[in-house]
Tab-separated table of C-alpha atoms and ligand atoms in Angstrom:
chain	number	residue	atom	x	y	z
Z	1	UNK	CA	-9.895	16.599	-15.733
Z	2	UNK	CA	-11.910	17.731	-18.703
Z	3	UNK	CA	-9.230	18.103	-21.350
Z	4	UNK	CA	-8.441	14.463	-22.068
Z	5	UNK	CA	-7.482	13.469	-25.590
Z	6	UNK	CA	-8.178	10.032	-26.975
Z	7	UNK	CA	-9.553	7.988	-24.150
Z	8	UNK	CA	-9.753	4.196	-24.174
Z	9	UNK	CA	-11.965	2.480	-21.610
Z	10	UNK	CA	-10.869	-0.772	-20.029
Z	11	UNK	CA	-13.970	-2.576	-18.824
Z	12	UNK	CA	-13.230	-4.885	-15.943
Z	13	UNK	CA	-15.151	-8.136	-16.534
Z	14	UNK	CA	-13.329	-9.902	-13.687
Z	15	UNK	CA	-9.686	-9.033	-14.205
Z	16	UNK	CA	-7.207	-9.135	-11.355
Z	17	UNK	CA	-4.688	-6.958	-13.185
Z	18	UNK	CA	-6.908	-4.254	-14.705
Z	19	UNK	CA	-5.008	-1.384	-13.042
Z	20	UNK	CA	-1.680	-2.771	-14.231
Z	21	UNK	CA	-3.045	-3.141	-17.760
Z	22	UNK	CA	-4.291	0.445	-17.739
Z	23	UNK	CA	-0.859	1.628	-16.557
Z	24	UNK	CA	0.824	-0.392	-19.301
Z	25	UNK	CA	-1.401	1.053	-22.026
Z	26	UNK	CA	-0.906	4.592	-20.691
Z	27	UNK	CA	2.843	4.032	-20.953
Z	28	UNK	CA	2.230	3.892	-24.691
Z	29	UNK	CA	0.758	7.409	-24.569
Z	30	UNK	CA	-2.843	6.194	-24.767
Z	31	UNK	CA	-5.017	7.538	-21.964
Z	32	UNK	CA	-6.858	4.618	-20.359
Z	33	UNK	CA	-9.649	4.581	-17.793
Z	34	UNK	CA	-10.889	1.567	-15.847
Z	35	UNK	CA	-14.630	1.043	-15.391
Z	36	UNK	CA	-16.717	-1.803	-13.969
Z	37	UNK	CA	-18.689	-3.995	-16.376
Z	38	UNK	CA	-21.877	-2.667	-14.768
Z	39	UNK	CA	-21.204	0.917	-15.899
Z	40	UNK	CA	-24.170	2.441	-17.776
Z	41	UNK	CA	-23.437	2.938	-21.470
Z	42	UNK	CA	-24.276	6.652	-21.286
Z	43	UNK	CA	-21.721	7.143	-18.478
Z	44	UNK	CA	-19.099	5.441	-20.629
Z	45	UNK	CA	-20.049	7.589	-23.627
Z	46	UNK	CA	-19.456	10.753	-21.576
Z	47	UNK	CA	-15.746	10.009	-22.000
Z	48	UNK	CA	-16.102	9.733	-25.811
Z	49	UNK	CA	-13.822	6.702	-25.895
Z	50	UNK	CA	-12.019	5.723	-29.073
Z	51	UNK	CA	-12.280	2.088	-28.044
Z	52	UNK	CA	-13.489	-0.333	-25.396
Z	53	UNK	CA	-11.343	-3.157	-24.105
Z	54	UNK	CA	-13.202	-5.836	-22.205
Z	55	UNK	CA	-10.613	-7.415	-19.956
Z	56	UNK	CA	-10.962	-10.585	-17.920
Z	57	UNK	CA	-8.804	-13.282	-16.433
Z	58	UNK	CA	-8.773	-16.518	-18.410
Z	59	UNK	CA	-11.675	-18.745	-17.364
Z	60	UNK	CA	-13.892	-15.993	-15.880
Z	61	UNK	CA	-17.603	-16.095	-16.866
Z	62	UNK	CA	-18.618	-14.118	-19.985
Z	63	UNK	CA	-21.446	-11.883	-18.694
Z	64	UNK	CA	-23.036	-11.992	-22.156
Z	65	UNK	CA	-25.779	-9.468	-21.246
Z	66	UNK	CA	-23.273	-6.784	-20.342
Z	67	UNK	CA	-21.129	-7.608	-23.334
Z	68	UNK	CA	-24.123	-7.037	-25.633
Z	69	UNK	CA	-24.772	-3.590	-24.142
Z	70	UNK	CA	-21.320	-2.405	-25.163
Z	71	UNK	CA	-21.249	-4.198	-28.502
Z	72	UNK	CA	-24.487	-2.381	-29.399
Z	73	UNK	CA	-22.653	0.980	-29.424
Z	74	UNK	CA	-20.672	2.182	-32.419
Z	75	UNK	CA	-17.444	2.132	-30.395
Z	76	UNK	CA	-14.914	-0.574	-31.396
Z	77	UNK	CA	-14.791	-3.377	-28.800
Z	78	UNK	CA	-11.974	-5.814	-28.093
Z	79	UNK	CA	-12.161	-8.795	-25.751
Z	80	UNK	CA	-8.894	-9.329	-23.972
Z	81	UNK	CA	-8.312	-12.443	-21.938
Z	82	UNK	CA	-5.314	-12.263	-19.626
Z	83	UNK	CA	-3.616	-15.614	-19.283
Z	84	UNK	CA	-1.344	-16.468	-16.354
Z	85	UNK	CA	-1.055	-12.801	-15.335
Z	86	UNK	CA	0.899	-12.210	-18.530
Z	87	UNK	CA	0.568	-8.442	-18.550
Z	88	UNK	CA	3.198	-7.653	-21.238
Z	89	UNK	CA	1.456	-9.773	-23.809
Z	90	UNK	CA	-1.966	-8.340	-22.920
Z	91	UNK	CA	-0.680	-4.758	-23.062
Z	92	UNK	CA	0.836	-5.184	-26.518
Z	93	UNK	CA	-2.395	-6.747	-27.856
Z	94	UNK	CA	-4.381	-3.846	-26.347
Z	95	UNK	CA	-2.039	-1.222	-27.791
Z	96	UNK	CA	-2.246	-2.837	-31.227
Z	97	UNK	CA	-6.046	-2.605	-31.034
Z	98	UNK	CA	-5.872	1.058	-29.939
Z	99	UNK	CA	-3.462	2.215	-32.616
Z	100	UNK	CA	-4.906	-0.030	-35.342
Z	101	UNK	CA	-8.686	-0.407	-35.086
Z	102	UNK	CA	-9.258	2.686	-32.921
Z	103	UNK	CA	-6.671	4.847	-34.735
Z	104	UNK	CA	-5.274	6.315	-31.508
Z	105	UNK	CA	-2.304	8.560	-32.168
Z	106	UNK	CA	-0.694	8.401	-28.739
Z	107	UNK	CA	-1.487	11.897	-27.493
Z	108	UNK	CA	-1.317	11.222	-23.751
Z	109	UNK	CA	1.758	13.010	-22.406
Z	110	UNK	CA	2.299	14.097	-18.841
Z	111	UNK	CA	3.742	17.412	-20.072
Z	112	UNK	CA	0.388	18.140	-21.710
Z	113	UNK	CA	-1.362	16.875	-18.612
Z	114	UNK	CA	0.233	19.681	-16.597
Z	115	UNK	CA	-0.938	22.378	-19.028
Z	116	UNK	CA	-4.434	20.898	-19.125
Z	117	UNK	CA	-4.630	20.525	-15.345
Z	118	UNK	CA	-3.535	24.143	-14.873
Z	119	UNK	CA	-6.293	25.269	-17.270
Z	120	UNK	CA	-8.860	23.134	-15.454
Z	121	UNK	CA	-7.854	24.457	-12.018
Z	122	UNK	CA	-8.069	28.064	-13.239
Z	123	UNK	CA	-11.465	27.380	-14.763
Z	124	UNK	CA	-12.779	25.713	-11.612
Z	125	UNK	CA	-11.382	28.148	-9.058
Z	126	UNK	CA	-11.894	31.398	-10.995
Z	127	UNK	CA	-10.555	34.176	-8.791
Z	128	UNK	CA	-11.229	32.148	-5.625
Z	129	UNK	CA	-8.748	30.783	-3.088
Z	130	UNK	CA	-7.727	27.236	-2.177
Z	131	UNK	CA	-6.535	25.682	1.067
Z	132	UNK	CA	-4.559	22.441	1.033
Z	133	UNK	CA	-3.324	20.131	3.766
Z	134	UNK	CA	0.325	19.501	2.981
Z	135	UNK	CA	1.835	16.422	4.600
Z	136	UNK	CA	5.117	16.331	2.731
Z	137	UNK	CA	4.031	13.061	1.092
Z	138	UNK	CA	4.107	12.653	-2.678
Z	139	UNK	CA	0.438	13.225	-3.508
Z	140	UNK	CA	-0.223	16.370	-1.500
Z	141	UNK	CA	3.152	17.822	-2.514
Z	142	UNK	CA	2.492	17.359	-6.223
Z	143	UNK	CA	-1.021	18.772	-5.876
Z	144	UNK	CA	0.415	21.801	-4.040
Z	145	UNK	CA	2.930	22.423	-6.839
Z	146	UNK	CA	0.249	22.006	-9.500
Z	147	UNK	CA	-2.320	24.311	-7.879
Z	148	UNK	CA	0.414	26.828	-7.137
Z	149	UNK	CA	1.392	26.833	-10.793
Z	150	UNK	CA	-2.239	27.549	-11.664
Z	151	UNK	CA	-3.174	30.204	-9.106
Z	152	UNK	CA	0.032	31.262	-7.312
Z	153	UNK	CA	-0.491	32.921	-3.952
Z	154	UNK	CA	-4.216	32.270	-3.923
Z	155	UNK	CA	-3.214	28.840	-2.643
Z	156	UNK	CA	-2.473	28.452	1.060
Z	157	UNK	CA	-0.959	25.212	2.305
Z	158	UNK	CA	-1.373	24.071	5.888
Z	159	UNK	CA	1.230	21.821	7.453
Z	160	UNK	CA	0.342	20.340	10.832
Z	161	UNK	CA	3.217	19.475	13.138
Z	162	UNK	CA	1.640	16.830	15.334
Z	163	UNK	CA	4.828	16.163	17.213
Z	164	UNK	CA	5.218	12.717	15.619
Z	165	UNK	CA	7.246	13.900	12.642
Z	166	UNK	CA	10.591	12.496	11.635
Z	167	UNK	CA	13.769	14.436	12.233
Z	168	UNK	CA	13.950	17.561	10.063
Z	169	UNK	CA	10.615	16.867	8.355
Z	170	UNK	CA	9.002	20.260	8.919
Z	171	UNK	CA	12.198	22.088	7.931
Z	172	UNK	CA	12.382	20.059	4.713
Z	173	UNK	CA	8.806	20.941	3.774
Z	174	UNK	CA	9.418	24.626	4.571
Z	175	UNK	CA	12.644	24.623	2.610
Z	176	UNK	CA	11.012	23.217	-0.491
Z	177	UNK	CA	7.669	24.994	-0.507
Z	178	UNK	CA	8.126	28.272	1.364
Z	179	UNK	CA	11.652	29.140	0.365
Z	180	UNK	CA	12.043	27.542	-3.091
Z	181	UNK	CA	8.475	27.763	-4.402
Z	182	UNK	CA	7.554	30.922	-2.451
Z	183	UNK	CA	4.286	29.295	-1.483
Z	184	UNK	CA	1.979	30.524	1.288
Z	185	UNK	CA	2.618	27.918	3.949
Z	186	UNK	CA	1.043	27.937	7.389
Z	187	UNK	CA	2.827	25.603	9.808
Z	188	UNK	CA	0.711	24.830	12.843
Z	189	UNK	CA	2.732	23.664	15.797
Z	190	UNK	CA	0.319	21.377	17.595
Z	191	UNK	CA	2.921	19.000	19.036
Z	192	UNK	CA	2.013	19.632	22.673
Z	193	UNK	CA	-1.687	19.255	21.998
Z	194	UNK	CA	-1.167	15.819	20.383
Z	195	UNK	CA	1.398	14.559	22.863
Z	196	UNK	CA	-0.713	15.659	25.837
Z	197	UNK	CA	-3.751	13.839	24.435
Z	198	UNK	CA	-1.637	10.719	23.771
Z	199	UNK	CA	-0.066	10.654	27.230
Z	200	UNK	CA	-0.613	7.306	28.929
Z	201	UNK	CA	-2.539	5.790	25.991
Z	202	UNK	CA	-1.054	2.447	25.001
Z	203	UNK	CA	-3.867	0.869	22.969
Z	204	UNK	CA	-2.855	1.077	19.269
Z	205	UNK	CA	-6.389	1.712	18.010
Z	206	UNK	CA	-7.015	4.426	20.603
Z	207	UNK	CA	-3.720	6.076	19.663
Z	208	UNK	CA	-4.684	6.076	15.977
Z	209	UNK	CA	-8.138	7.494	16.755
Z	210	UNK	CA	-6.702	10.294	18.885
Z	211	UNK	CA	-4.174	11.227	16.216
Z	212	UNK	CA	-6.830	11.184	13.465
Z	213	UNK	CA	-9.363	13.201	15.449
Z	214	UNK	CA	-6.881	15.833	16.628
Z	215	UNK	CA	-5.500	16.130	13.118
Z	216	UNK	CA	-8.900	16.922	11.670
Z	217	UNK	CA	-9.609	19.482	14.395
Z	218	UNK	CA	-6.286	21.239	14.023
Z	219	UNK	CA	-6.509	21.266	10.234
Z	220	UNK	CA	-10.137	22.464	10.273
Z	221	UNK	CA	-9.236	25.366	12.610
Z	222	UNK	CA	-6.388	26.448	10.370
Z	223	UNK	CA	-8.482	26.016	7.200
Z	224	UNK	CA	-11.295	28.134	8.699
Z	225	UNK	CA	-8.857	30.978	9.252
Z	226	UNK	CA	-7.761	30.809	5.604
Z	227	UNK	CA	-11.447	31.121	4.697
Z	228	UNK	CA	-11.112	29.543	1.253
Z	229	UNK	CA	-14.102	28.051	-0.596
Z	230	UNK	CA	-11.936	25.379	-2.214
Z	231	UNK	CA	-10.044	22.464	-0.675
Z	232	UNK	CA	-7.171	20.902	-2.613
Z	233	UNK	CA	-6.890	17.139	-2.248
Z	234	UNK	CA	-4.273	14.589	-3.249
Z	235	UNK	CA	-6.792	11.964	-4.369
Z	236	UNK	CA	-5.226	9.619	-6.947
Z	237	UNK	CA	-6.778	7.186	-9.422
Z	238	UNK	CA	-6.412	4.024	-7.276
Z	239	UNK	CA	-8.362	5.863	-4.495
Z	240	UNK	CA	-11.207	6.353	-6.969
Z	241	UNK	CA	-11.011	2.802	-8.336
Z	242	UNK	CA	-10.942	1.330	-4.850
Z	243	UNK	CA	-14.161	3.183	-4.028
Z	244	UNK	CA	-15.998	1.546	-6.957
Z	245	UNK	CA	-17.509	-1.909	-6.724
Z	246	UNK	CA	-16.166	-3.982	-9.630
Z	247	UNK	CA	-18.215	-7.106	-9.060
Z	248	UNK	CA	-21.618	-5.446	-8.790
Z	249	UNK	CA	-21.548	-6.039	-5.036
Z	250	UNK	CA	-21.193	-2.953	-2.783
Z	251	UNK	CA	-19.172	-5.065	-0.337
Z	252	UNK	CA	-16.498	-5.282	-3.041
Z	253	UNK	CA	-15.499	-1.677	-2.306
Z	254	UNK	CA	-12.038	-1.619	-0.759
Z	255	UNK	CA	-12.233	1.847	0.749
Z	256	UNK	CA	-14.611	4.702	0.709
Z	257	UNK	CA	-13.794	7.927	-0.991
Z	258	UNK	CA	-13.514	10.856	0.012
Z	259	UNK	CA	-10.574	11.592	2.207
Z	260	UNK	CA	-12.405	14.761	3.300
Z	261	UNK	CA	-14.441	12.404	5.480
Z	262	UNK	CA	-14.279	13.669	9.018
Z	263	UNK	CA	-14.121	17.402	8.374
Z	264	UNK	CA	-16.845	19.254	10.301
Z	265	UNK	CA	-20.177	19.891	8.535
Z	266	UNK	CA	-19.845	23.684	8.638
Z	267	UNK	CA	-16.782	23.509	6.392
Z	268	UNK	CA	-18.410	23.086	3.033
Z	269	UNK	CA	-15.559	22.959	0.593
Z	270	UNK	CA	-15.606	22.436	-3.112
Z	271	UNK	CA	-12.872	19.947	-3.906
Z	272	UNK	CA	-9.986	20.533	-6.270
Z	273	UNK	CA	-8.450	17.164	-7.127
Z	274	UNK	CA	-6.127	17.653	-10.071
Z	275	UNK	CA	-4.392	14.252	-9.957
Z	276	UNK	CA	-7.496	12.144	-9.392
Z	277	UNK	CA	-6.987	10.378	-12.715
Z	278	UNK	CA	-3.298	9.605	-12.288
Z	279	UNK	CA	-1.595	6.490	-11.006
Z	280	UNK	CA	1.036	6.917	-8.314
Z	281	UNK	CA	4.048	6.760	-10.592
Z	282	UNK	CA	2.431	9.250	-12.973
Z	283	UNK	CA	1.970	11.595	-10.010
Z	284	UNK	CA	5.690	11.213	-9.285
Z	285	UNK	CA	6.578	12.021	-12.895
Z	286	UNK	CA	4.382	15.121	-12.804
Z	287	UNK	CA	6.121	16.160	-9.570
Z	288	UNK	CA	9.474	15.771	-11.256
Z	289	UNK	CA	8.351	17.840	-14.245
Z	290	UNK	CA	7.162	20.527	-11.813
Z	291	UNK	CA	10.591	20.666	-10.185
Z	292	UNK	CA	9.985	18.851	-6.895
Z	293	UNK	CA	13.156	17.213	-5.548
Z	294	UNK	CA	13.716	13.475	-5.926
Z	295	UNK	CA	14.078	12.923	-2.175
Z	296	UNK	CA	10.481	14.060	-1.797
Z	297	UNK	CA	9.066	12.099	-4.743
Z	298	UNK	CA	10.840	8.792	-4.198
Z	299	UNK	CA	10.221	8.513	-0.485
Z	300	UNK	CA	9.107	5.300	1.111
Z	301	UNK	CA	5.409	5.195	2.013
Z	302	UNK	CA	4.892	6.704	5.433
Z	303	UNK	CA	1.808	6.083	7.589
Z	304	UNK	CA	-0.532	8.980	8.400
Z	305	UNK	CA	-0.041	8.601	12.193
Z	306	UNK	CA	3.709	8.783	11.518
Z	307	UNK	CA	6.096	7.803	14.307
Z	308	UNK	CA	3.017	7.291	16.500
Z	309	UNK	CA	2.520	3.755	15.131
Z	310	UNK	CA	6.247	2.978	15.286
Z	311	UNK	CA	6.499	3.772	18.975
Z	312	UNK	CA	4.985	0.768	20.675
Z	313	UNK	CA	2.960	1.583	23.789
Z	314	UNK	CA	2.278	4.932	25.449
Z	315	UNK	CA	4.248	7.775	23.865
Z	316	UNK	CA	6.518	9.855	26.069
Z	317	UNK	CA	8.461	12.813	24.688
Z	318	UNK	CA	11.703	11.289	25.901
Z	319	UNK	CA	11.232	7.878	24.239
Z	320	UNK	CA	9.779	9.445	21.085
Z	321	UNK	CA	13.007	11.439	20.792
Z	322	UNK	CA	14.955	8.143	20.919
Z	323	UNK	CA	12.866	6.731	18.086
Z	324	UNK	CA	13.277	9.913	16.029
Z	325	UNK	CA	17.071	9.728	16.339
Z	326	UNK	CA	17.177	6.000	15.558
Z	327	UNK	CA	14.897	6.511	12.545
Z	328	UNK	CA	17.195	9.249	11.224
Z	329	UNK	CA	20.225	6.959	11.553
Z	330	UNK	CA	18.488	4.067	9.766
Z	331	UNK	CA	17.430	6.360	6.899
Z	332	UNK	CA	20.851	7.984	6.634
Z	333	UNK	CA	22.674	4.644	6.464
Z	334	UNK	CA	20.151	3.282	4.015
Z	335	UNK	CA	20.798	6.172	1.629
Z	336	UNK	CA	24.559	6.026	2.132
Z	337	UNK	CA	24.663	2.315	1.276
Z	338	UNK	CA	22.443	2.644	-1.800
Z	339	UNK	CA	19.739	0.437	-0.244
Z	340	UNK	CA	17.036	3.083	0.175
Z	341	UNK	CA	15.589	2.561	-3.298
Z	342	UNK	CA	15.998	-1.200	-3.165
Z	343	UNK	CA	13.438	-1.558	-0.395
Z	344	UNK	CA	9.764	-0.649	-0.160
Z	345	UNK	CA	9.975	0.465	3.478
Z	346	UNK	CA	12.772	0.347	6.029
Z	347	UNK	CA	12.414	1.937	9.425
Z	348	UNK	CA	13.048	1.855	13.169
Z	349	UNK	CA	10.547	0.911	15.863
Z	350	UNK	CA	10.710	1.814	19.524
Z	351	UNK	CA	10.141	-1.217	21.755
Z	352	UNK	CA	9.207	-0.323	25.347
Z	353	UNK	CA	11.278	-3.082	26.892
Z	354	UNK	CA	14.407	-2.506	28.948
Z	355	UNK	CA	17.315	-4.918	28.821
Z	356	UNK	CA	20.678	-5.085	30.528
Z	357	UNK	CA	23.806	-3.971	28.701
Z	358	UNK	CA	27.216	-2.390	29.221
Z	359	UNK	CA	27.970	1.262	28.553
Z	360	UNK	CA	31.396	2.778	29.282
Z	361	UNK	CA	32.328	-0.239	31.358
Z	362	UNK	CA	29.216	0.100	33.547
Z	363	UNK	CA	25.924	-1.774	33.648
Z	364	UNK	CA	23.170	-0.136	31.607
Z	365	UNK	CA	19.460	-0.845	31.675
Z	366	UNK	CA	18.012	0.703	28.551
Z	367	UNK	CA	15.443	0.354	25.758
Z	368	UNK	CA	15.324	-1.712	22.544
Z	369	UNK	CA	15.070	-0.431	18.970
Z	370	UNK	CA	13.891	-2.796	16.240
Z	371	UNK	CA	14.701	-2.378	12.551
Z	372	UNK	CA	12.250	-3.552	9.902
Z	373	UNK	CA	12.901	-3.715	6.160
Z	374	UNK	CA	10.376	-5.123	3.716
Z	375	UNK	CA	9.657	-5.374	0.032
Z	376	UNK	CA	6.176	-5.406	-1.368
Z	377	UNK	CA	4.232	-4.535	-4.493
Z	378	UNK	CA	1.016	-3.330	-2.923
Z	379	UNK	CA	1.574	-3.465	0.869
Z	380	UNK	CA	-0.998	-6.296	1.080
Z	381	UNK	CA	1.756	-8.853	1.494
Z	382	UNK	CA	5.402	-8.154	2.250
Z	383	UNK	CA	8.670	-10.038	2.337
Z	384	UNK	CA	11.532	-9.375	4.682
Z	385	UNK	CA	14.560	-7.834	2.981
Z	386	UNK	CA	17.885	-9.518	3.695
Z	387	UNK	CA	19.792	-6.293	4.263
Z	388	UNK	CA	23.562	-6.818	4.213
Z	389	UNK	CA	24.853	-7.823	7.613
Z	390	UNK	CA	27.485	-5.051	7.543
Z	391	UNK	CA	24.780	-2.447	6.983
Z	392	UNK	CA	22.666	-3.754	9.865
Z	393	UNK	CA	25.718	-3.808	12.125
Z	394	UNK	CA	26.566	-0.235	11.183
Z	395	UNK	CA	23.012	0.914	11.954
Z	396	UNK	CA	22.984	-0.964	15.260
Z	397	UNK	CA	26.401	0.317	16.252
Z	398	UNK	CA	25.457	3.926	15.564
Z	399	UNK	CA	22.096	3.612	17.331
Z	400	UNK	CA	23.529	2.193	20.559
Z	401	UNK	CA	26.347	4.751	20.584
Z	402	UNK	CA	24.429	7.830	19.456
Z	403	UNK	CA	20.983	7.398	20.958
Z	404	UNK	CA	20.876	7.901	24.707
Z	405	UNK	CA	18.591	5.423	26.404
Z	406	UNK	CA	18.984	2.605	23.838
Z	407	UNK	CA	21.400	-0.270	24.397
Z	408	UNK	CA	20.075	-3.009	22.102
Z	409	UNK	CA	18.972	-3.326	18.462
Z	410	UNK	CA	17.044	-6.260	16.967
Z	411	UNK	CA	16.013	-7.081	13.383
Z	412	UNK	CA	12.418	-7.988	12.577
Z	413	UNK	CA	12.349	-11.050	10.286
Z	414	UNK	CA	8.563	-11.458	10.092
Z	415	UNK	CA	6.806	-11.514	6.723
Z	416	UNK	CA	3.329	-10.062	6.149
Z	417	UNK	CA	1.222	-12.059	6.814
Z	418	UNK	CA	1.290	-12.937	9.638
Z	419	UNK	CA	2.967	-9.672	10.741
Z	420	UNK	CA	1.691	-6.301	9.538
Z	421	UNK	CA	4.250	-3.886	8.122
Z	422	UNK	CA	3.827	-1.355	10.935
Z	423	UNK	CA	3.993	-2.603	14.508
Z	424	UNK	CA	0.797	-0.864	15.588
O	501	XMP	P1	0.291	-2.517	7.572
O	501	XMP	O1	0.967	-2.128	8.850
O	501	XMP	O2	-1.206	-2.503	7.675
O	501	XMP	O3	0.646	-1.380	6.527
O	501	XMP	O4	0.813	-3.800	7.014
O	501	XMP	C1	0.399	-1.436	5.153
O	501	XMP	C2	0.913	-0.149	4.527
O	501	XMP	O5	0.108	0.959	4.923
O	501	XMP	C3	0.890	1.909	5.636
O	501	XMP	N1	0.065	2.370	6.737
O	501	XMP	C4	-0.634	3.520	6.713
O	501	XMP	N2	-0.700	4.477	5.787
O	501	XMP	N3	-2.162	5.708	7.189
O	501	XMP	C5	-1.471	5.582	6.035
O	501	XMP	O6	-1.545	6.488	5.206
O	501	XMP	C6	-2.135	4.770	8.165
O	501	XMP	O7	-2.774	4.910	9.207
O	501	XMP	C7	-1.315	3.625	7.913
O	501	XMP	N4	-1.054	2.520	8.632
O	501	XMP	C8	-0.205	1.749	7.879
O	501	XMP	C9	2.136	1.188	6.074
O	501	XMP	O8	3.240	2.067	6.253
O	501	XMP	C10	2.326	0.210	4.938
O	501	XMP	O9	2.954	0.829	3.823
């Protein structure tokens, strides 16, 4: 984004909470960027910052050489040491520096962000067209709404139905974007193609690879037909930050940007990434301001391979349908009980094990559904949620009565680590 008022740069000199600090300062209407201590001074000056905040955890080495480089500029510099992860205290000291020494007026408002982003998109795209892969997740949905606001029907969204969607997912996306927003939406029904390729494959990594590869092929085919020079992407600020090395060591990169990775060479898109400088909750707020419904913006994180990684073992249409029904019941009961927003992720898993039970007075020999509910702050570690017993019983009761082929429900009480959040 080019139109950014009043930027402050947070230089990470070994700070475990730099992203949280930046979020906290932004909450005070001061636009904050995070950069590594190794950033060249001229790159930093491109942002015309009103101030530089050197942040580090208490006890981390000083890196005097780097410090000197920034102190030699005419930009005010503050050294902020974060003690005991005390973010509140650090944020208020930083804000005092910004409004006092740097004379920031607090011009960063998400309402203005929308106007600026619309201007930027129009400038970048001109009278061209954009294609965007819409998953129904927060980031791509907000980007769709933003680009649509800027260029209307010169945006075409592509939604791939890979057959692993949750119940009603495609209809929900169509309802919101095609019918309410009047957006050009191409839904590609590739369910058979995916499920045929997945038939008999029980290795989790192979399943993921097949889903990823097919997805790229199906999306690339659809995007080719749209014939747009621009590709909209839901890249957000943590994606960018995680692709930068903060300790001067390339191995420190958590993941590589860009998500376009994998698209065939002959598709040479120019990227439109209007939320690339926003944190996740800022993206949500922008979505809300643009009129996207809360049930879309406040959804639990959902893995790219969707129900594919929640169906243990080889996927059959019949058992996938059981998982889809069970998942819908879990979600419905979670909302009804008010627990949806109290957990980070709660979902059903299909377990390909048959056990003996009783149905209508007769012996049954049917499958198992597991329920998992966790809380987390960053998905790196997770704690099991102690959902109320009555709620779990209600879910289990409905699943065994309403889902044909399932006669037993178990609750996963494994933290991460050692368990991962998803089962595959
Ligand atoms: P795990 O299972 O690794 O999951 O503990 C950590 C978080 O990442 C999500 N997840 C994924 N998200 N594509 C995604 O976009 C994926 O392939 C994927 N696999 C796991 C998972 O839901 C959890 O929030």
